[in-house]
């Protein structure tokens, strides 16, 4: 059983930056894909960024490309999401997710086996 514990987030003005962290309780060798999703009120959960843990290949939603960066610290079993140039439309609950097998469609949330508890990001205009 892998537990994902998130930290970071908060409130910031438009144009600001925030960093999210996601600590995995188990060895990262058991995790092949990790991702960040977000869900705004009244909207479906959407993929934000993804990383294959072994290759380090990164993927981003078009809406955040160039502003967000996903990264991992394998020694600490921690996943990060650095968010810059934040916009009010980035306001949402953010979740990290882990999959034991490499996911094919990283935006398909049902392929992930474990989820963090969520952390709120609020961007004011």
JSON list of N, CA, C and O in Angstrom, two decimals, residues 2-10 19-25 34-39 45 48 77-81 83 92-98 114-121:
[
{"chain": "A", "resi": 2, "resn": "UNK", "atom": "N", "xyz": [0.62, 2.14, -0.93]},
{"chain": "A", "resi": 2, "resn": "UNK", "atom": "CA", "xyz": [1.35, 3.39, -1.02]},
{"chain": "A", "resi": 2, "resn": "UNK", "atom": "C", "xyz": [0.45, 4.52, -0.57]},
{"chain": "A", "resi": 2, "resn": "UNK", "atom": "O", "xyz": [-0.70, 4.62, -1.01]},
{"chain": "A", "resi": 3, "resn": "UNK", "atom": "N", "xyz": [0.96, 5.35, 0.30]},
{"chain": "A", "resi": 3, "resn": "UNK", "atom": "CA", "xyz": [0.22, 6.52, 0.72]},
{"chain": "A", "resi": 3, "resn": "UNK", "atom": "C", "xyz": [0.91, 7.76, 0.18]},
{"chain": "A", "resi": 3, "resn": "UNK", "atom": "O", "xyz": [2.15, 7.86, 0.23]},
{"chain": "A", "resi": 4, "resn": "UNK", "atom": "N", "xyz": [0.12, 8.66, -0.36]},
{"chain": "A", "resi": 4, "resn": "UNK", "atom": "CA", "xyz": [0.63, 9.91, -0.89]},
{"chain": "A", "resi": 4, "resn": "UNK", "atom": "C", "xyz": [0.15, 11.04, 0.01]},
{"chain": "A", "resi": 4, "resn": "UNK", "atom": "O", "xyz": [-1.05, 11.20, 0.23]},
{"chain": "A", "resi": 5, "resn": "UNK", "atom": "N", "xyz": [1.11, 11.81, 0.53]},
{"chain": "A", "resi": 5, "resn": "UNK", "atom": "CA", "xyz": [0.78, 12.90, 1.43]},
{"chain": "A", "resi": 5, "resn": "UNK", "atom": "C", "xyz": [1.22, 14.21, 0.80]},
{"chain": "A", "resi": 5, "resn": "UNK", "atom": "O", "xyz": [2.41, 14.41, 0.53]},
{"chain": "A", "resi": 6, "resn": "UNK", "atom": "N", "xyz": [0.28, 15.09, 0.59]},
{"chain": "A", "resi": 6, "resn": "UNK", "atom": "CA", "xyz": [0.55, 16.35, -0.09]},
{"chain": "A", "resi": 6, "resn": "UNK", "atom": "C", "xyz": [0.81, 17.48, 0.89]},
{"chain": "A", "resi": 6, "resn": "UNK", "atom": "O", "xyz": [0.32, 17.47, 2.03]},
{"chain": "A", "resi": 7, "resn": "UNK", "atom": "N", "xyz": [1.56, 18.46, 0.41]},
{"chain": "A", "resi": 7, "resn": "UNK", "atom": "CA", "xyz": [1.78, 19.69, 1.17]},
{"chain": "A", "resi": 7, "resn": "UNK", "atom": "C", "xyz": [1.97, 20.82, 0.17]},
{"chain": "A", "resi": 7, "resn": "UNK", "atom": "O", "xyz": [2.18, 20.60, -1.02]},
{"chain": "A", "resi": 8, "resn": "UNK", "atom": "N", "xyz": [1.92, 22.03, 0.69]},
{"chain": "A", "resi": 8, "resn": "UNK", "atom": "CA", "xyz": [2.05, 23.20, -0.17]},
{"chain": "A", "resi": 8, "resn": "UNK", "atom": "C", "xyz": [0.68, 23.75, -0.52]},
{"chain": "A", "resi": 8, "resn": "UNK", "atom": "O", "xyz": [-0.32, 23.42, 0.12]},
{"chain": "A", "resi": 9, "resn": "UNK", "atom": "N", "xyz": [0.64, 24.56, -1.54]},
{"chain": "A", "resi": 9, "resn": "UNK", "atom": "CA", "xyz": [-0.62, 25.18, -1.93]},
{"chain": "A", "resi": 9, "resn": "UNK", "atom": "C", "xyz": [-0.86, 26.45, -1.14]},
{"chain": "A", "resi": 9, "resn": "UNK", "atom": "O", "xyz": [0.01, 26.97, -0.45]},
{"chain": "A", "resi": 10, "resn": "UNK", "atom": "N", "xyz": [-2.10, 26.95, -1.24]},
{"chain": "A", "resi": 10, "resn": "UNK", "atom": "CA", "xyz": [-2.46, 28.17, -0.52]},
{"chain": "A", "resi": 10, "resn": "UNK", "atom": "C", "xyz": [-3.08, 29.19, -1.46]},
{"chain": "A", "resi": 10, "resn": "UNK", "atom": "O", "xyz": [-3.59, 28.84, -2.53]},
{"chain": "A", "resi": 19, "resn": "UNK", "atom": "N", "xyz": [4.33, 26.14, -4.91]},
{"chain": "A", "resi": 19, "resn": "UNK", "atom": "CA", "xyz": [4.94, 24.84, -5.13]},
{"chain": "A", "resi": 19, "resn": "UNK", "atom": "C", "xyz": [4.21, 23.80, -4.30]},
{"chain": "A", "resi": 19, "resn": "UNK", "atom": "O", "xyz": [3.98, 24.00, -3.11]},
{"chain": "A", "resi": 20, "resn": "UNK", "atom": "N", "xyz": [3.84, 22.71, -4.94]},
{"chain": "A", "resi": 20, "resn": "UNK", "atom": "CA", "xyz": [3.19, 21.60, -4.27]},
{"chain": "A", "resi": 20, "resn": "UNK", "atom": "C", "xyz": [4.17, 20.43, -4.13]},
{"chain": "A", "resi": 20, "resn": "UNK", "atom": "O", "xyz": [5.01, 20.22, -4.99]},
{"chain": "A", "resi": 21, "resn": "UNK", "atom": "N", "xyz": [4.01, 19.69, -3.05]},
{"chain": "A", "resi": 21, "resn": "UNK", "atom": "CA", "xyz": [4.82, 18.50, -2.83]},
{"chain": "A", "resi": 21, "resn": "UNK", "atom": "C", "xyz": [3.92, 17.30, -2.57]},
{"chain": "A", "resi": 21, "resn": "UNK", "atom": "O", "xyz": [2.81, 17.45, -2.05]},
{"chain": "A", "resi": 22, "resn": "UNK", "atom": "N", "xyz": [4.43, 16.13, -2.90]},
{"chain": "A", "resi": 22, "resn": "UNK", "atom": "CA", "xyz": [3.68, 14.89, -2.70]},
{"chain": "A", "resi": 22, "resn": "UNK", "atom": "C", "xyz": [4.68, 13.82, -2.27]},
{"chain": "A", "resi": 22, "resn": "UNK", "atom": "O", "xyz": [5.52, 13.40, -3.07]},
{"chain": "A", "resi": 23, "resn": "UNK", "atom": "N", "xyz": [4.60, 13.40, -1.01]},
{"chain": "A", "resi": 23, "resn": "UNK", "atom": "CA", "xyz": [5.50, 12.39, -0.47]},
{"chain": "A", "resi": 23, "resn": "UNK", "atom": "C", "xyz": [4.88, 11.01, -0.58]},
{"chain": "A", "resi": 23, "resn": "UNK", "atom": "O", "xyz": [3.76, 10.79, -0.11]},
{"chain": "A", "resi": 24, "resn": "UNK", "atom": "N", "xyz": [5.63, 10.08, -1.19]},
{"chain": "A", "resi": 24, "resn": "UNK", "atom": "CA", "xyz": [5.16, 8.71, -1.33]},
{"chain": "A", "resi": 24, "resn": "UNK", "atom": "C", "xyz": [5.76, 7.87, -0.20]},
{"chain": "A", "resi": 24, "resn": "UNK", "atom": "O", "xyz": [6.95, 7.92, 0.06]},
{"chain": "A", "resi": 25, "resn": "UNK", "atom": "N", "xyz": [4.91, 7.08, 0.45]},
{"chain": "A", "resi": 25, "resn": "UNK", "atom": "CA", "xyz": [5.36, 6.31, 1.61]},
{"chain": "A", "resi": 25, "resn": "UNK", "atom": "C", "xyz": [6.15, 5.08, 1.23]},
{"chain": "A", "resi": 25, "resn": "UNK", "atom": "O", "xyz": [6.88, 4.54, 2.05]},
{"chain": "A", "resi": 34, "resn": "UNK", "atom": "N", "xyz": [3.63, 9.14, -12.20]},
{"chain": "A", "resi": 34, "resn": "UNK", "atom": "CA", "xyz": [3.05, 10.04, -11.21]},
{"chain": "A", "resi": 34, "resn": "UNK", "atom": "C", "xyz": [2.53, 11.27, -11.93]},
{"chain": "A", "resi": 34, "resn": "UNK", "atom": "O", "xyz": [3.08, 11.67, -12.96]},
{"chain": "A", "resi": 35, "resn": "UNK", "atom": "N", "xyz": [1.49, 11.82, -11.36]},
{"chain": "A", "resi": 35, "resn": "UNK", "atom": "CA", "xyz": [0.84, 12.94, -12.05]},
{"chain": "A", "resi": 35, "resn": "UNK", "atom": "C", "xyz": [0.20, 13.88, -11.04]},
{"chain": "A", "resi": 35, "resn": "UNK", "atom": "O", "xyz": [0.01, 13.54, -9.87]},
{"chain": "A", "resi": 36, "resn": "UNK", "atom": "N", "xyz": [-0.11, 15.05, -11.53]},
{"chain": "A", "resi": 36, "resn": "UNK", "atom": "CA", "xyz": [-0.90, 16.02, -10.79]},
{"chain": "A", "resi": 36, "resn": "UNK", "atom": "C", "xyz": [-2.20, 16.24, -11.56]},
{"chain": "A", "resi": 36, "resn": "UNK", "atom": "O", "xyz": [-2.19, 16.44, -12.78]},
{"chain": "A", "resi": 37, "resn": "UNK", "atom": "N", "xyz": [-3.29, 16.21, -10.82]},
{"chain": "A", "resi": 37, "resn": "UNK", "atom": "CA", "xyz": [-4.61, 16.52, -11.35]},
{"chain": "A", "resi": 37, "resn": "UNK", "atom": "C", "xyz": [-5.17, 17.70, -10.56]},
{"chain": "A", "resi": 37, "resn": "UNK", "atom": "O", "xyz": [-4.69, 18.02, -9.48]},
{"chain": "A", "resi": 38, "resn": "UNK", "atom": "N", "xyz": [-6.21, 18.30, -11.09]},
{"chain": "A", "resi": 38, "resn": "UNK", "atom": "CA", "xyz": [-6.89, 19.35, -10.36]},
{"chain": "A", "resi": 38, "resn": "UNK", "atom": "C", "xyz": [-8.39, 19.29, -10.65]},
{"chain": "A", "resi": 38, "resn": "UNK", "atom": "O", "xyz": [-8.80, 18.82, -11.71]},
{"chain": "A", "resi": 39, "resn": "UNK", "atom": "N", "xyz": [-9.14, 19.80, -9.70]},
{"chain": "A", "resi": 39, "resn": "UNK", "atom": "CA", "xyz": [-10.59, 19.83, -9.87]},
{"chain": "A", "resi": 39, "resn": "UNK", "atom": "C", "xyz": [-11.11, 21.13, -9.29]},
{"chain": "A", "resi": 39, "resn": "UNK", "atom": "O", "xyz": [-10.96, 21.40, -8.10]},
{"chain": "A", "resi": 45, "resn": "UNK", "atom": "N", "xyz": [-12.41, 16.45, -12.87]},
{"chain": "A", "resi": 45, "resn": "UNK", "atom": "CA", "xyz": [-10.99, 16.45, -12.54]},
{"chain": "A", "resi": 45, "resn": "UNK", "atom": "C", "xyz": [-10.19, 16.34, -13.84]},
{"chain": "A", "resi": 45, "resn": "UNK", "atom": "O", "xyz": [-10.53, 15.55, -14.72]},
{"chain": "A", "resi": 48, "resn": "UNK", "atom": "N", "xyz": [-3.02, 17.70, -15.11]},
{"chain": "A", "resi": 48, "resn": "UNK", "atom": "CA", "xyz": [-2.22, 18.91, -15.21]},
{"chain": "A", "resi": 48, "resn": "UNK", "atom": "C", "xyz": [-0.82, 18.60, -15.73]},
{"chain": "A", "resi": 48, "resn": "UNK", "atom": "O", "xyz": [-0.33, 19.24, -16.66]},
{"chain": "A", "resi": 77, "resn": "UNK", "atom": "N", "xyz": [11.67, 10.29, -2.40]},
{"chain": "A", "resi": 77, "resn": "UNK", "atom": "CA", "xyz": [10.35, 9.76, -2.79]},
{"chain": "A", "resi": 77, "resn": "UNK", "atom": "C", "xyz": [9.31, 10.86, -2.85]},
{"chain": "A", "resi": 77, "resn": "UNK", "atom": "O", "xyz": [8.18, 10.69, -2.38]},
{"chain": "A", "resi": 78, "resn": "UNK", "atom": "N", "xyz": [9.69, 11.99, -3.42]},
{"chain": "A", "resi": 78, "resn": "UNK", "atom": "CA", "xyz": [8.80, 13.14, -3.43]},
{"chain": "A", "resi": 78, "resn": "UNK", "atom": "C", "xyz": [8.60, 13.65, -4.85]},
{"chain": "A", "resi": 78, "resn": "UNK", "atom": "O", "xyz": [9.54, 13.72, -5.64]},
{"chain": "A", "resi": 79, "resn": "UNK", "atom": "N", "xyz": [7.36, 14.01, -5.12]},
{"chain": "A", "resi": 79, "resn": "UNK", "atom": "CA", "xyz": [6.95, 14.61, -6.40]},
{"chain": "A", "resi": 79, "resn": "UNK", "atom": "C", "xyz": [6.65, 16.08, -6.13]},
{"chain": "A", "resi": 79, "resn": "UNK", "atom": "O", "xyz": [6.10, 16.42, -5.07]},
{"chain": "A", "resi": 80, "resn": "UNK", "atom": "N", "xyz": [6.99, 16.92, -7.10]},
{"chain": "A", "resi": 80, "resn": "UNK", "atom": "CA", "xyz": [6.75, 18.35, -6.95]},
{"chain": "A", "resi": 80, "resn": "UNK", "atom": "C", "xyz": [5.96, 18.89, -8.14]},
{"chain": "A", "resi": 80, "resn": "UNK", "atom": "O", "xyz": [6.01, 18.34, -9.24]},
{"chain": "A", "resi": 81, "resn": "UNK", "atom": "N", "xyz": [5.30, 20.00, -7.90]},
{"chain": "A", "resi": 81, "resn": "UNK", "atom": "CA", "xyz": [4.71, 20.77, -8.98]},
{"chain": "A", "resi": 81, "resn": "UNK", "atom": "C", "xyz": [4.98, 22.24, -8.70]},
{"chain": "A", "resi": 81, "resn": "UNK", "atom": "O", "xyz": [4.46, 22.79, -7.73]},
{"chain": "A", "resi": 83, "resn": "UNK", "atom": "N", "xyz": [4.51, 25.98, -9.81]},
{"chain": "A", "resi": 83, "resn": "UNK", "atom": "CA", "xyz": [3.51, 26.72, -10.59]},
{"chain": "A", "resi": 83, "resn": "UNK", "atom": "C", "xyz": [3.89, 28.19, -10.61]},
{"chain": "A", "resi": 83, "resn": "UNK", "atom": "O", "xyz": [4.04, 28.81, -9.55]},
{"chain": "A", "resi": 92, "resn": "UNK", "atom": "N", "xyz": [-8.18, 25.64, -7.91]},
{"chain": "A", "resi": 92, "resn": "UNK", "atom": "CA", "xyz": [-8.74, 24.30, -7.87]},
{"chain": "A", "resi": 92, "resn": "UNK", "atom": "C", "xyz": [-8.15, 23.55, -6.69]},
{"chain": "A", "resi": 92, "resn": "UNK", "atom": "O", "xyz": [-7.20, 24.00, -6.05]},
{"chain": "A", "resi": 93, "resn": "UNK", "atom": "N", "xyz": [-8.72, 22.38, -6.44]},
{"chain": "A", "resi": 93, "resn": "UNK", "atom": "CA", "xyz": [-8.10, 21.43, -5.52]},
{"chain": "A", "resi": 93, "resn": "UNK", "atom": "C", "xyz": [-7.14, 20.59, -6.37]},
{"chain": "A", "resi": 93, "resn": "UNK", "atom": "O", "xyz": [-7.54, 20.05, -7.40]},
{"chain": "A", "resi": 94, "resn": "UNK", "atom": "N", "xyz": [-5.91, 20.49, -5.92]},
{"chain": "A", "resi": 94, "resn": "UNK", "atom": "CA", "xyz": [-4.88, 19.76, -6.66]},
{"chain": "A", "resi": 94, "resn": "UNK", "atom": "C", "xyz": [-4.59, 18.43, -5.97]},
{"chain": "A", "resi": 94, "resn": "UNK", "atom": "O", "xyz": [-4.48, 18.36, -4.74]},
{"chain": "A", "resi": 95, "resn": "UNK", "atom": "N", "xyz": [-4.46, 17.38, -6.79]},
{"chain": "A", "resi": 95, "resn": "UNK", "atom": "CA", "xyz": [-4.21, 16.04, -6.28]},
{"chain": "A", "resi": 95, "resn": "UNK", "atom": "C", "xyz": [-3.00, 15.43, -6.98]},
{"chain": "A", "resi": 95, "resn": "UNK", "atom": "O", "xyz": [-2.86, 15.56, -8.20]},
{"chain": "A", "resi": 96, "resn": "UNK", "atom": "N", "xyz": [-2.17, 14.73, -6.21]},
{"chain": "A", "resi": 96, "resn": "UNK", "atom": "CA", "xyz": [-1.14, 13.93, -6.85]},
{"chain": "A", "resi": 96, "resn": "UNK", "atom": "C", "xyz": [-1.65, 12.49, -6.96]},
{"chain": "A", "resi": 96, "resn": "UNK", "atom": "O", "xyz": [-2.54, 12.08, -6.20]},
{"chain": "A", "resi": 97, "resn": "UNK", "atom": "N", "xyz": [-1.12, 11.78, -7.93]},
{"chain": "A", "resi": 97, "resn": "UNK", "atom": "CA", "xyz": [-1.57, 10.42, -8.19]},
{"chain": "A", "resi": 97, "resn": "UNK", "atom": "C", "xyz": [-0.38, 9.56, -8.61]},
{"chain": "A", "resi": 97, "resn": "UNK", "atom": "O", "xyz": [0.58, 10.07, -9.19]},
{"chain": "A", "resi": 98, "resn": "UNK", "atom": "N", "xyz": [-0.47, 8.27, -8.31]},
{"chain": "A", "resi": 98, "resn": "UNK", "atom": "CA", "xyz": [0.61, 7.33, -8.64]},
{"chain": "A", "resi": 98, "resn": "UNK", "atom": "C", "xyz": [0.03, 6.08, -9.27]},
{"chain": "A", "resi": 98, "resn": "UNK", "atom": "O", "xyz": [-1.06, 5.62, -8.88]},
{"chain": "A", "resi": 114, "resn": "UNK", "atom": "N", "xyz": [-3.19, 5.20, -6.59]},
{"chain": "A", "resi": 114, "resn": "UNK", "atom": "CA", "xyz": [-3.17, 5.88, -5.30]},
{"chain": "A", "resi": 114, "resn": "UNK", "atom": "C", "xyz": [-3.27, 7.39, -5.53]},
{"chain": "A", "resi": 114, "resn": "UNK", "atom": "O", "xyz": [-2.73, 7.91, -6.52]},
{"chain": "A", "resi": 115, "resn": "UNK", "atom": "N", "xyz": [-3.92, 8.05, -4.56]},
{"chain": "A", "resi": 115, "resn": "UNK", "atom": "CA", "xyz": [-4.14, 9.49, -4.66]},
{"chain": "A", "resi": 115, "resn": "UNK", "atom": "C", "xyz": [-3.78, 10.18, -3.36]},
{"chain": "A", "resi": 115, "resn": "UNK", "atom": "O", "xyz": [-3.93, 9.61, -2.27]},
{"chain": "A", "resi": 116, "resn": "UNK", "atom": "N", "xyz": [-3.29, 11.41, -3.50]},
{"chain": "A", "resi": 116, "resn": "UNK", "atom": "CA", "xyz": [-3.06, 12.24, -2.34]},
{"chain": "A", "resi": 116, "resn": "UNK", "atom": "C", "xyz": [-4.38, 12.79, -1.82]},
{"chain": "A", "resi": 116, "resn": "UNK", "atom": "O", "xyz": [-5.44, 12.62, -2.45]},
{"chain": "A", "resi": 117, "resn": "UNK", "atom": "N", "xyz": [-4.31, 13.46, -0.68]},
{"chain": "A", "resi": 117, "resn": "UNK", "atom": "CA", "xyz": [-5.52, 13.93, -0.03]},
{"chain": "A", "resi": 117, "resn": "UNK", "atom": "C", "xyz": [-6.07, 15.22, -0.64]},
{"chain": "A", "resi": 117, "resn": "UNK", "atom": "O", "xyz": [-7.19, 15.61, -0.35]},
{"chain": "A", "resi": 118, "resn": "UNK", "atom": "N", "xyz": [-5.29, 15.85, -1.48]},
{"chain": "A", "resi": 118, "resn": "UNK", "atom": "CA", "xyz": [-5.72, 17.09, -2.11]},
{"chain": "A", "resi": 118, "resn": "UNK", "atom": "C", "xyz": [-5.22, 18.30, -1.34]},
{"chain": "A", "resi": 118, "resn": "UNK", "atom": "O", "xyz": [-5.11, 18.28, -0.11]},
{"chain": "A", "resi": 119, "resn": "UNK", "atom": "N", "xyz": [-4.92, 19.35, -2.09]},
{"chain": "A", "resi": 119, "resn": "UNK", "atom": "CA", "xyz": [-4.52, 20.61, -1.48]},
{"chain": "A", "resi": 119, "resn": "UNK", "atom": "C", "xyz": [-5.09, 21.75, -2.32]},
{"chain": "A", "resi": 119, "resn": "UNK", "atom": "O", "xyz": [-5.06, 21.70, -3.54]},
{"chain": "A", "resi": 120, "resn": "UNK", "atom": "N", "xyz": [-5.59, 22.76, -1.65]},
{"chain": "A", "resi": 120, "resn": "UNK", "atom": "CA", "xyz": [-6.28, 23.85, -2.33]},
{"chain": "A", "resi": 120, "resn": "UNK", "atom": "C", "xyz": [-5.29, 24.90, -2.85]},
{"chain": "A", "resi": 120, "resn": "UNK", "atom": "O", "xyz": [-4.37, 25.30, -2.12]},
{"chain": "A", "resi": 121, "resn": "UNK", "atom": "N", "xyz": [-5.50, 25.31, -4.08]},
{"chain": "A", "resi": 121, "resn": "UNK", "atom": "CA", "xyz": [-4.76, 26.43, -4.66]},
{"chain": "A", "resi": 121, "resn": "UNK", "atom": "C", "xyz": [-5.79, 27.47, -5.08]},
{"chain": "A", "resi": 121, "resn": "UNK", "atom": "O", "xyz": [-6.72, 27.17, -5.84]}
]
